[in-house]
CSV table of C-alpha atoms and ligand atoms in Angstrom, one decimal:
chain,number,residue,atom,x,y,z
Q,1,UNK,CA,216.4,203.3,258.5
Q,2,UNK,CA,217.3,200.0,260.7
Q,3,UNK,CA,219.4,201.3,263.1
Q,4,UNK,CA,221.9,199.9,265.5
Q,5,UNK,CA,225.0,201.0,267.6
Q,6,UNK,CA,228.5,201.7,266.3
Q,7,UNK,CA,230.0,199.9,269.5
Q,8,UNK,CA,228.3,196.5,268.2
Q,9,UNK,CA,229.4,196.5,264.9
Q,10,UNK,CA,232.6,195.2,265.2
Q,11,UNK,CA,231.4,192.2,267.1
Q,12,UNK,CA,228.3,191.5,265.1
Q,13,UNK,CA,228.1,191.8,261.3
Q,14,UNK,CA,227.1,188.4,260.1
Q,15,UNK,CA,227.6,189.2,256.6
Q,16,UNK,CA,231.1,189.6,257.1
Q,17,UNK,CA,231.9,187.1,259.8
Q,18,UNK,CA,231.5,189.2,262.6
Q,19,UNK,CA,229.9,186.6,265.0
Q,20,UNK,CA,231.1,187.7,268.4
Q,21,UNK,CA,227.2,187.5,269.9
Q,22,UNK,CA,228.5,188.9,273.4
Q,23,UNK,CA,229.3,192.0,271.7
Q,24,UNK,CA,226.2,192.3,269.8
Q,25,UNK,CA,223.7,195.0,270.1
Q,26,UNK,CA,219.8,193.5,270.7
Q,27,UNK,CA,218.0,196.8,271.0
Q,28,UNK,CA,218.4,198.4,267.2
Q,29,UNK,CA,215.5,199.9,265.9
Q,30,UNK,CA,213.7,201.5,263.3
Q,31,UNK,CA,214.0,205.4,262.6
Q,32,UNK,CA,212.5,207.5,260.1
Q,33,UNK,CA,214.0,211.0,258.7
Q,34,UNK,CA,211.3,213.4,257.8
Q,35,UNK,CA,212.9,215.4,255.0
Q,36,UNK,CA,210.5,218.4,255.6
Q,37,UNK,CA,211.7,219.0,258.9
Q,38,UNK,CA,215.3,217.0,258.8
Q,39,UNK,CA,214.1,215.4,262.2
Q,40,UNK,CA,214.7,211.6,263.1
Q,41,UNK,CA,212.3,209.8,265.0
Q,42,UNK,CA,212.9,206.3,266.5
Q,43,UNK,CA,209.8,203.6,266.6
Q,44,UNK,CA,209.0,201.9,269.5
Q,45,UNK,CA,207.8,198.4,269.1
Q,46,UNK,CA,204.4,197.2,270.1
Q,47,UNK,CA,203.8,193.5,270.8
Q,48,UNK,CA,207.5,192.3,270.2
Q,49,UNK,CA,208.5,190.8,273.4
Q,50,UNK,CA,211.4,188.3,272.6
Q,51,UNK,CA,214.1,188.1,274.9
Q,52,UNK,CA,217.0,188.1,271.9
Q,53,UNK,CA,215.9,191.4,270.5
Q,54,UNK,CA,216.3,192.9,267.3
Q,55,UNK,CA,220.0,193.2,265.9
Q,56,UNK,CA,219.3,194.9,262.5
Q,57,UNK,CA,220.7,194.8,258.9
Q,58,UNK,CA,218.4,195.1,255.7
Q,59,UNK,CA,214.6,196.2,255.5
Q,60,UNK,CA,212.1,197.5,253.3
Q,61,UNK,CA,208.7,199.0,253.5
Q,62,UNK,CA,205.7,198.8,251.5
Q,63,UNK,CA,202.5,200.1,251.7
Q,64,UNK,CA,199.6,197.3,252.4
Q,65,UNK,CA,197.5,196.5,249.7
Q,66,UNK,CA,194.3,195.6,251.9
Q,67,UNK,CA,194.8,198.1,254.4
Q,68,UNK,CA,196.5,201.3,251.8
Q,69,UNK,CA,196.7,203.7,255.4
Q,70,UNK,CA,199.2,201.4,256.7
Q,71,UNK,CA,202.8,200.7,255.8
Q,72,UNK,CA,204.5,197.2,256.4
Q,73,UNK,CA,208.1,196.8,257.7
Q,74,UNK,CA,210.3,194.1,256.7
Q,75,UNK,CA,213.2,193.6,258.7
Q,76,UNK,CA,216.4,191.4,258.6
Q,77,UNK,CA,216.9,190.1,262.2
Q,78,UNK,CA,220.3,188.5,263.0
Q,79,UNK,CA,219.7,187.1,266.5
Q,80,UNK,CA,222.1,185.2,268.1
Q,81,UNK,CA,221.8,181.1,268.2
Q,82,UNK,CA,219.3,179.5,270.8
Q,83,UNK,CA,222.1,177.5,271.9
Q,84,UNK,CA,223.9,180.6,273.7
Q,85,UNK,CA,226.1,183.4,272.9
Q,86,UNK,CA,229.2,181.6,272.5
Q,87,UNK,CA,228.0,179.7,269.6
Q,88,UNK,CA,227.9,182.4,266.9
Q,89,UNK,CA,231.3,181.9,265.9
Q,90,UNK,CA,230.5,178.1,265.2
Q,91,UNK,CA,226.9,178.0,264.0
Q,92,UNK,CA,226.3,181.3,262.4
Q,93,UNK,CA,223.6,183.7,263.6
Q,94,UNK,CA,219.9,182.6,263.9
Q,95,UNK,CA,218.5,185.0,261.7
Q,96,UNK,CA,215.0,185.6,260.8
Q,97,UNK,CA,212.7,187.9,258.6
Q,98,UNK,CA,210.4,190.1,261.3
Q,99,UNK,CA,207.4,191.9,259.6
Q,100,UNK,CA,206.1,195.0,261.3
Q,101,UNK,CA,203.4,197.6,260.8
Q,102,UNK,CA,202.9,201.2,261.0
Q,103,UNK,CA,201.5,204.4,259.5
Q,104,UNK,CA,203.0,207.1,258.1
Q,105,UNK,CA,203.9,209.5,261.0
Q,106,UNK,CA,203.6,207.5,263.6
Q,107,UNK,CA,206.1,206.8,266.2
Q,108,UNK,CA,204.9,202.9,267.1
Q,109,UNK,CA,205.5,199.8,264.7
Q,110,UNK,CA,203.6,196.7,265.8
Q,111,UNK,CA,204.7,193.4,265.8
Q,112,UNK,CA,203.0,191.1,262.9
Q,113,UNK,CA,205.0,187.9,262.4
Q,114,UNK,CA,208.5,186.2,262.2
Q,115,UNK,CA,209.4,184.2,259.0
Q,116,UNK,CA,212.0,181.5,260.3
Q,117,UNK,CA,213.1,179.0,257.6
Q,118,UNK,CA,216.0,177.0,256.4
Q,119,UNK,CA,216.1,178.7,253.2
Q,120,UNK,CA,216.8,182.3,255.2
Q,121,UNK,CA,220.1,181.5,256.0
Q,122,UNK,CA,222.3,184.8,255.8
Q,123,UNK,CA,219.4,187.2,255.0
Q,124,UNK,CA,221.4,190.7,253.7
Q,125,UNK,CA,218.7,192.5,252.1
Q,126,UNK,CA,214.8,192.6,251.5
Q,127,UNK,CA,212.4,193.4,248.3
Q,128,UNK,CA,208.8,193.7,249.1
Q,129,UNK,CA,206.5,192.3,245.9
Q,130,UNK,CA,203.8,194.9,246.5
Q,131,UNK,CA,201.5,192.2,248.2
Q,132,UNK,CA,201.6,191.6,251.2
Q,133,UNK,CA,201.9,187.7,251.9
Q,134,UNK,CA,205.4,187.4,250.2
Q,135,UNK,CA,209.0,189.0,249.8
Q,136,UNK,CA,212.0,188.3,248.6
Q,137,UNK,CA,215.6,188.6,250.0
Q,138,UNK,CA,219.0,187.8,249.3
Q,139,UNK,CA,221.2,185.3,251.0
Q,140,UNK,CA,224.9,186.5,250.9
Q,141,UNK,CA,226.5,183.5,251.5
Q,142,UNK,CA,223.7,181.3,250.6
Q,143,UNK,CA,224.5,177.7,251.5
Q,144,UNK,CA,227.9,175.8,252.5
Q,145,UNK,CA,228.6,173.8,249.0
Q,146,UNK,CA,230.2,170.8,249.3
Q,147,UNK,CA,233.1,170.2,247.2
Q,148,UNK,CA,234.1,173.7,248.4
Q,149,UNK,CA,236.2,172.8,251.1
Q,150,UNK,CA,239.4,171.8,248.8
Q,151,UNK,CA,239.6,175.4,248.2
Q,152,UNK,CA,241.1,175.7,251.6
Q,153,UNK,CA,243.9,174.3,250.6
Q,154,UNK,CA,244.9,177.3,248.8
Q,155,UNK,CA,245.2,179.2,252.0
Q,156,UNK,CA,247.1,177.9,255.3
Q,157,UNK,CA,244.0,177.3,257.6
Q,158,UNK,CA,245.1,175.4,260.6
Q,159,UNK,CA,241.5,175.4,262.1
Q,160,UNK,CA,239.3,174.0,259.2
Q,161,UNK,CA,236.0,173.9,261.1
Q,162,UNK,CA,236.2,177.5,262.0
Q,163,UNK,CA,236.3,178.7,258.9
Q,164,UNK,CA,233.7,176.7,257.3
Q,165,UNK,CA,231.7,179.1,259.0
Q,166,UNK,CA,234.1,181.8,259.1
Q,167,UNK,CA,236.1,182.3,256.1
Q,168,UNK,CA,233.6,180.7,254.1
Q,169,UNK,CA,231.7,183.7,254.3
Q,170,UNK,CA,232.7,187.5,252.6
Q,171,UNK,CA,235.9,187.1,254.0
Q,172,UNK,CA,237.2,184.4,251.3
Q,173,UNK,CA,235.2,186.4,248.5
Q,174,UNK,CA,237.8,189.3,249.7
Q,175,UNK,CA,240.8,187.2,250.2
Q,176,UNK,CA,240.2,185.7,246.8
Q,177,UNK,CA,240.1,189.1,245.5
Q,178,UNK,CA,243.2,190.4,246.9
Q,179,UNK,CA,245.1,187.2,245.9
Q,180,UNK,CA,243.7,188.0,242.5
Q,181,UNK,CA,242.3,184.3,242.0
Q,182,UNK,CA,239.0,185.1,239.6
Q,183,UNK,CA,238.3,182.0,239.8
Q,184,UNK,CA,237.1,181.8,243.5
Q,185,UNK,CA,235.4,185.1,242.9
Q,186,UNK,CA,233.3,183.6,240.2
Q,187,UNK,CA,231.9,180.9,242.1
Q,188,UNK,CA,228.2,181.8,242.9
Q,189,UNK,CA,227.4,180.8,246.7
Q,190,UNK,CA,224.8,183.4,247.2
Q,191,UNK,CA,221.4,183.4,246.1
Q,192,UNK,CA,217.9,184.8,246.5
Q,193,UNK,CA,215.2,183.8,248.2
Q,194,UNK,CA,211.3,183.7,248.6
Q,195,UNK,CA,209.1,183.6,251.4
Q,196,UNK,CA,205.1,183.3,251.1
Q,197,UNK,CA,203.1,183.4,254.5
Q,198,UNK,CA,201.4,180.3,253.2
Q,199,UNK,CA,203.7,178.6,250.8
Q,200,UNK,CA,206.9,179.1,252.8
Q,201,UNK,CA,210.3,179.8,251.5
Q,202,UNK,CA,212.5,178.3,248.6
Q,203,UNK,CA,215.5,179.5,246.6
Q,204,UNK,CA,214.4,181.8,243.7
Q,205,UNK,CA,217.7,182.2,241.9
Q,206,UNK,CA,221.0,180.3,242.9
Q,207,UNK,CA,224.6,180.9,241.9
Q,208,UNK,CA,224.8,184.7,242.4
Q,209,UNK,CA,228.4,186.0,243.0
Q,210,UNK,CA,227.8,188.1,246.0
Q,211,UNK,CA,224.3,188.7,246.2
Q,212,UNK,CA,223.8,191.6,248.1
Q,213,UNK,CA,221.1,194.7,248.0
Q,214,UNK,CA,217.8,193.9,245.9
Q,215,UNK,CA,215.3,195.9,244.9
Q,216,UNK,CA,212.1,195.7,242.8
Q,217,UNK,CA,212.3,198.3,240.0
Q,218,UNK,CA,209.3,200.5,238.3
Q,219,UNK,CA,209.2,197.8,235.7
Q,220,UNK,CA,208.6,195.2,238.2
Q,221,UNK,CA,212.1,193.3,237.8
Q,222,UNK,CA,214.1,192.6,240.4
Q,223,UNK,CA,217.9,194.1,240.7
Q,224,UNK,CA,220.5,192.4,242.7
Q,225,UNK,CA,223.8,193.6,243.5
Q,226,UNK,CA,227.0,191.8,243.4
Q,227,UNK,CA,229.1,193.0,246.2
Q,228,UNK,CA,232.2,191.1,245.2
Q,229,UNK,CA,232.1,191.2,241.4
Q,230,UNK,CA,230.6,194.6,240.2
Q,231,UNK,CA,227.8,193.8,238.5
Q,232,UNK,CA,223.7,193.9,238.9
Q,233,UNK,CA,222.0,191.0,238.2
Q,234,UNK,CA,218.5,191.5,236.4
Q,235,UNK,CA,215.6,188.8,237.3
Q,236,UNK,CA,212.3,188.5,235.8
Q,237,UNK,CA,209.4,187.1,238.3
Q,238,UNK,CA,208.0,183.8,237.0
Q,239,UNK,CA,204.4,182.2,238.0
Q,240,UNK,CA,206.2,180.1,240.2
Q,241,UNK,CA,207.9,182.8,242.1
Q,242,UNK,CA,211.5,181.6,240.9
Q,243,UNK,CA,213.6,184.3,239.1
Q,244,UNK,CA,215.3,184.1,235.8
Q,245,UNK,CA,218.1,186.4,234.8
Q,246,UNK,CA,217.5,188.5,232.1
Q,247,UNK,CA,220.2,191.1,232.2
Q,248,UNK,CA,223.8,191.3,233.5
Q,249,UNK,CA,225.1,195.0,234.1
Q,250,UNK,CA,228.4,195.2,234.2
Q,251,UNK,CA,230.0,198.0,237.0
Q,252,UNK,CA,233.4,199.3,237.0
Q,253,UNK,CA,233.0,198.8,240.9
Q,254,UNK,CA,231.6,196.2,243.5
Q,255,UNK,CA,228.2,197.6,244.7
Q,256,UNK,CA,226.7,197.1,248.0
Q,257,UNK,CA,222.8,198.2,248.3
Q,258,UNK,CA,220.8,199.5,245.6
Q,259,UNK,CA,217.6,201.8,245.9
Q,260,UNK,CA,215.1,203.1,243.3
Q,261,UNK,CA,214.2,206.6,242.9
Q,262,UNK,CA,210.7,208.0,241.7
Q,263,UNK,CA,211.7,208.5,238.1
Q,264,UNK,CA,212.6,204.5,238.2
Q,265,UNK,CA,216.4,205.2,238.3
Q,266,UNK,CA,218.5,202.6,240.2
Q,267,UNK,CA,221.3,203.6,242.7
Q,268,UNK,CA,224.0,201.7,244.1
Q,269,UNK,CA,226.3,202.5,246.8
Q,270,UNK,CA,229.6,202.0,244.9
Q,271,UNK,CA,232.3,200.4,247.2
Q,272,UNK,CA,235.4,202.6,246.7
Q,273,UNK,CA,237.6,200.5,249.0
Q,274,UNK,CA,235.9,197.3,250.0
Q,275,UNK,CA,238.8,195.7,251.8
Q,276,UNK,CA,239.6,199.1,253.8
Q,277,UNK,CA,235.3,199.1,254.2
Q,278,UNK,CA,235.1,195.4,255.5
Q,279,UNK,CA,238.8,195.3,257.8
Q,280,UNK,CA,239.4,198.6,258.8
Q,281,UNK,CA,235.9,200.7,259.1
Q,282,UNK,CA,234.1,197.7,260.3
Q,283,UNK,CA,236.5,196.9,263.0
Q,284,UNK,CA,236.7,200.8,263.8
Q,285,UNK,CA,234.0,202.6,262.5
Q,286,UNK,CA,235.3,206.1,263.8
Q,287,UNK,CA,237.9,205.7,260.8
Q,288,UNK,CA,236.6,207.0,258.1
Q,289,UNK,CA,236.5,205.1,254.7
Q,290,UNK,CA,235.5,206.5,251.3
Q,291,UNK,CA,231.9,206.5,249.9
Q,292,UNK,CA,230.5,206.6,246.3
Q,293,UNK,CA,227.1,206.3,244.7
Q,294,UNK,CA,226.2,205.1,241.2
Q,295,UNK,CA,223.4,205.7,239.1
Q,296,UNK,CA,221.6,203.1,236.6
Q,297,UNK,CA,219.3,204.0,234.2
Q,298,UNK,CA,218.3,202.5,230.7
Q,299,UNK,CA,220.2,204.2,227.8
Q,300,UNK,CA,218.3,206.0,225.9
Q,301,UNK,CA,221.7,207.7,223.9
Q,302,UNK,CA,223.8,206.3,221.1
Q,303,UNK,CA,225.4,203.5,223.1
Q,304,UNK,CA,222.2,201.9,223.0
Q,305,UNK,CA,222.4,200.4,219.4
Q,306,UNK,CA,225.8,199.2,220.5
Q,307,UNK,CA,224.4,196.9,223.1
Q,308,UNK,CA,224.9,199.0,226.1
Q,309,UNK,CA,221.6,198.8,227.3
Q,310,UNK,CA,222.2,200.5,230.7
Q,311,UNK,CA,223.7,203.7,231.6
Q,312,UNK,CA,226.0,203.8,234.7
Q,313,UNK,CA,227.2,206.9,236.2
Q,314,UNK,CA,229.3,207.9,238.9
Q,315,UNK,CA,227.1,211.0,240.8
Q,316,UNK,CA,229.0,210.9,243.8
Q,317,UNK,CA,232.2,210.2,245.5
Q,318,UNK,CA,233.9,211.4,248.7
Q,319,UNK,CA,237.0,210.6,250.8
Q,320,UNK,CA,234.9,209.5,253.9
Q,321,UNK,CA,234.7,212.9,255.4
Q,322,UNK,CA,231.4,214.0,254.4
Q,323,UNK,CA,230.0,210.4,253.9
Q,324,UNK,CA,231.9,207.5,255.5
Q,325,UNK,CA,231.4,203.9,254.7
Q,326,UNK,CA,228.3,204.4,252.8
Q,327,UNK,CA,226.6,200.8,252.0
Q,328,UNK,CA,223.2,202.3,251.1
Q,329,UNK,CA,222.5,205.4,249.1
Q,330,UNK,CA,218.9,206.7,248.0
Q,331,UNK,CA,218.0,209.5,245.6
Q,332,UNK,CA,214.7,211.7,246.4
Q,333,UNK,CA,214.4,213.1,242.8
Q,334,UNK,CA,211.5,215.6,243.8
Q,335,UNK,CA,213.6,217.1,246.7
Q,336,UNK,CA,216.8,216.4,244.6
Q,337,UNK,CA,218.4,214.9,248.0
Q,338,UNK,CA,221.0,212.1,248.1
Q,339,UNK,CA,220.9,210.0,251.4
Q,340,UNK,CA,224.0,208.1,252.5
Q,341,UNK,CA,224.4,205.8,255.0
Q,342,UNK,CA,226.0,202.4,256.1
Q,343,UNK,CA,225.8,199.8,258.2
Q,344,UNK,CA,228.8,201.3,260.5
Q,345,UNK,CA,228.6,204.9,259.3
Q,346,UNK,CA,228.4,207.4,261.9
Q,347,UNK,CA,225.7,209.5,260.6
Q,348,UNK,CA,223.3,210.1,257.8
Q,349,UNK,CA,224.6,212.2,254.9
Q,350,UNK,CA,222.1,214.5,253.1
Q,351,UNK,CA,223.4,216.2,250.1
Q,352,UNK,CA,221.6,218.5,247.3
Q,353,UNK,CA,222.5,216.4,244.1
Q,354,UNK,CA,220.8,217.5,240.7
Q,355,UNK,CA,220.7,215.0,238.0
A,401,NAG,C1,218.9,199.0,250.9
A,401,NAG,O1,218.6,200.0,250.6
A,401,NAG,C2,217.2,200.2,250.7
A,401,NAG,C3,216.5,201.3,250.2
A,401,NAG,O2,217.3,202.3,250.7
A,401,NAG,C4,216.8,199.9,252.3
A,401,NAG,O3,215.1,199.7,252.5
A,401,NAG,C5,217.5,198.7,253.0
A,401,NAG,O4,217.5,198.4,254.3
A,401,NAG,C6,219.1,198.8,252.4
A,401,NAG,N1,219.6,197.0,253.0
A,401,NAG,C7,220.7,197.5,253.4
A,401,NAG,C8,221.4,195.8,253.8
A,401,NAG,O5,221.7,198.0,254.0
């Protein structure tokens, strides 16, 4: 788990336009939960001596191909801009992807490398590829598109500059949803990026609506959740490392993050009340907000004849008392445990769930 403090979240979540770097935490850390003992252990860093520290968000872990006893940890690090803490609101975060290495059970992680590139703009989540040289990631707000500025006349914005950094981000998506302007919601201004240690980074898939969680399926395809439109994009990797869309899975609600269980099923954190999550719970994390977990599998039943390739089931939903603000859910199909956590959530929730 990539962990931070609840106090810092109202100030610093670049994905939702919280860019007050003065209030951000720089001491975030990776912790593991051991399901056999239910203990949480925090990893100390080794060799990571950068003054801007770690401000974590999405991550992935993969076994190293060259050294199978080692694990590689990929972390989104939302650093404050070099110019200074006050500039966060103007220029956004100076986000990078950090690579660490550890061994199962170890309580340290060793720093390996930092990926900084103009394609890494607003990174949200990372998917390892199985090769240690490269990874895919989502930019939840991609690039600022020219021509978009005219849309601002819909709203009464007095300071356009501020909103180009600010409201251009997810708040505009949410605003559009609230006002029911579908045309705005369907503007795909997020993307999936690809980085390779020698070849550098590039945009692998563009024009995605609200790209958020990304996961590599057991079929080798990449699944990307749309946090604003309620769908999952299914991509196939090409020889040039770009991604080609092969399917769109419609969902009845927006999903934040995705994970995959040992049987190959995809799990998504379904957003029950996205505006409440982003505007109320992120502002005051102690206020609970509902959570849900969706499970997506290949449809082997009757519906498959009628073009329903995927089966989507809601496995869990809670008012927020047990699981508040879950933006990530993960299922352990061996132990039959469902894990739920969130970017500003008060705790990890573990449920016995049989599917
Ligand atoms: C999404 O979930 C995966 C799997 O549980 C996790 O590794 C990743 O850090 C999560 N990303 C975000 C942005 O929460």
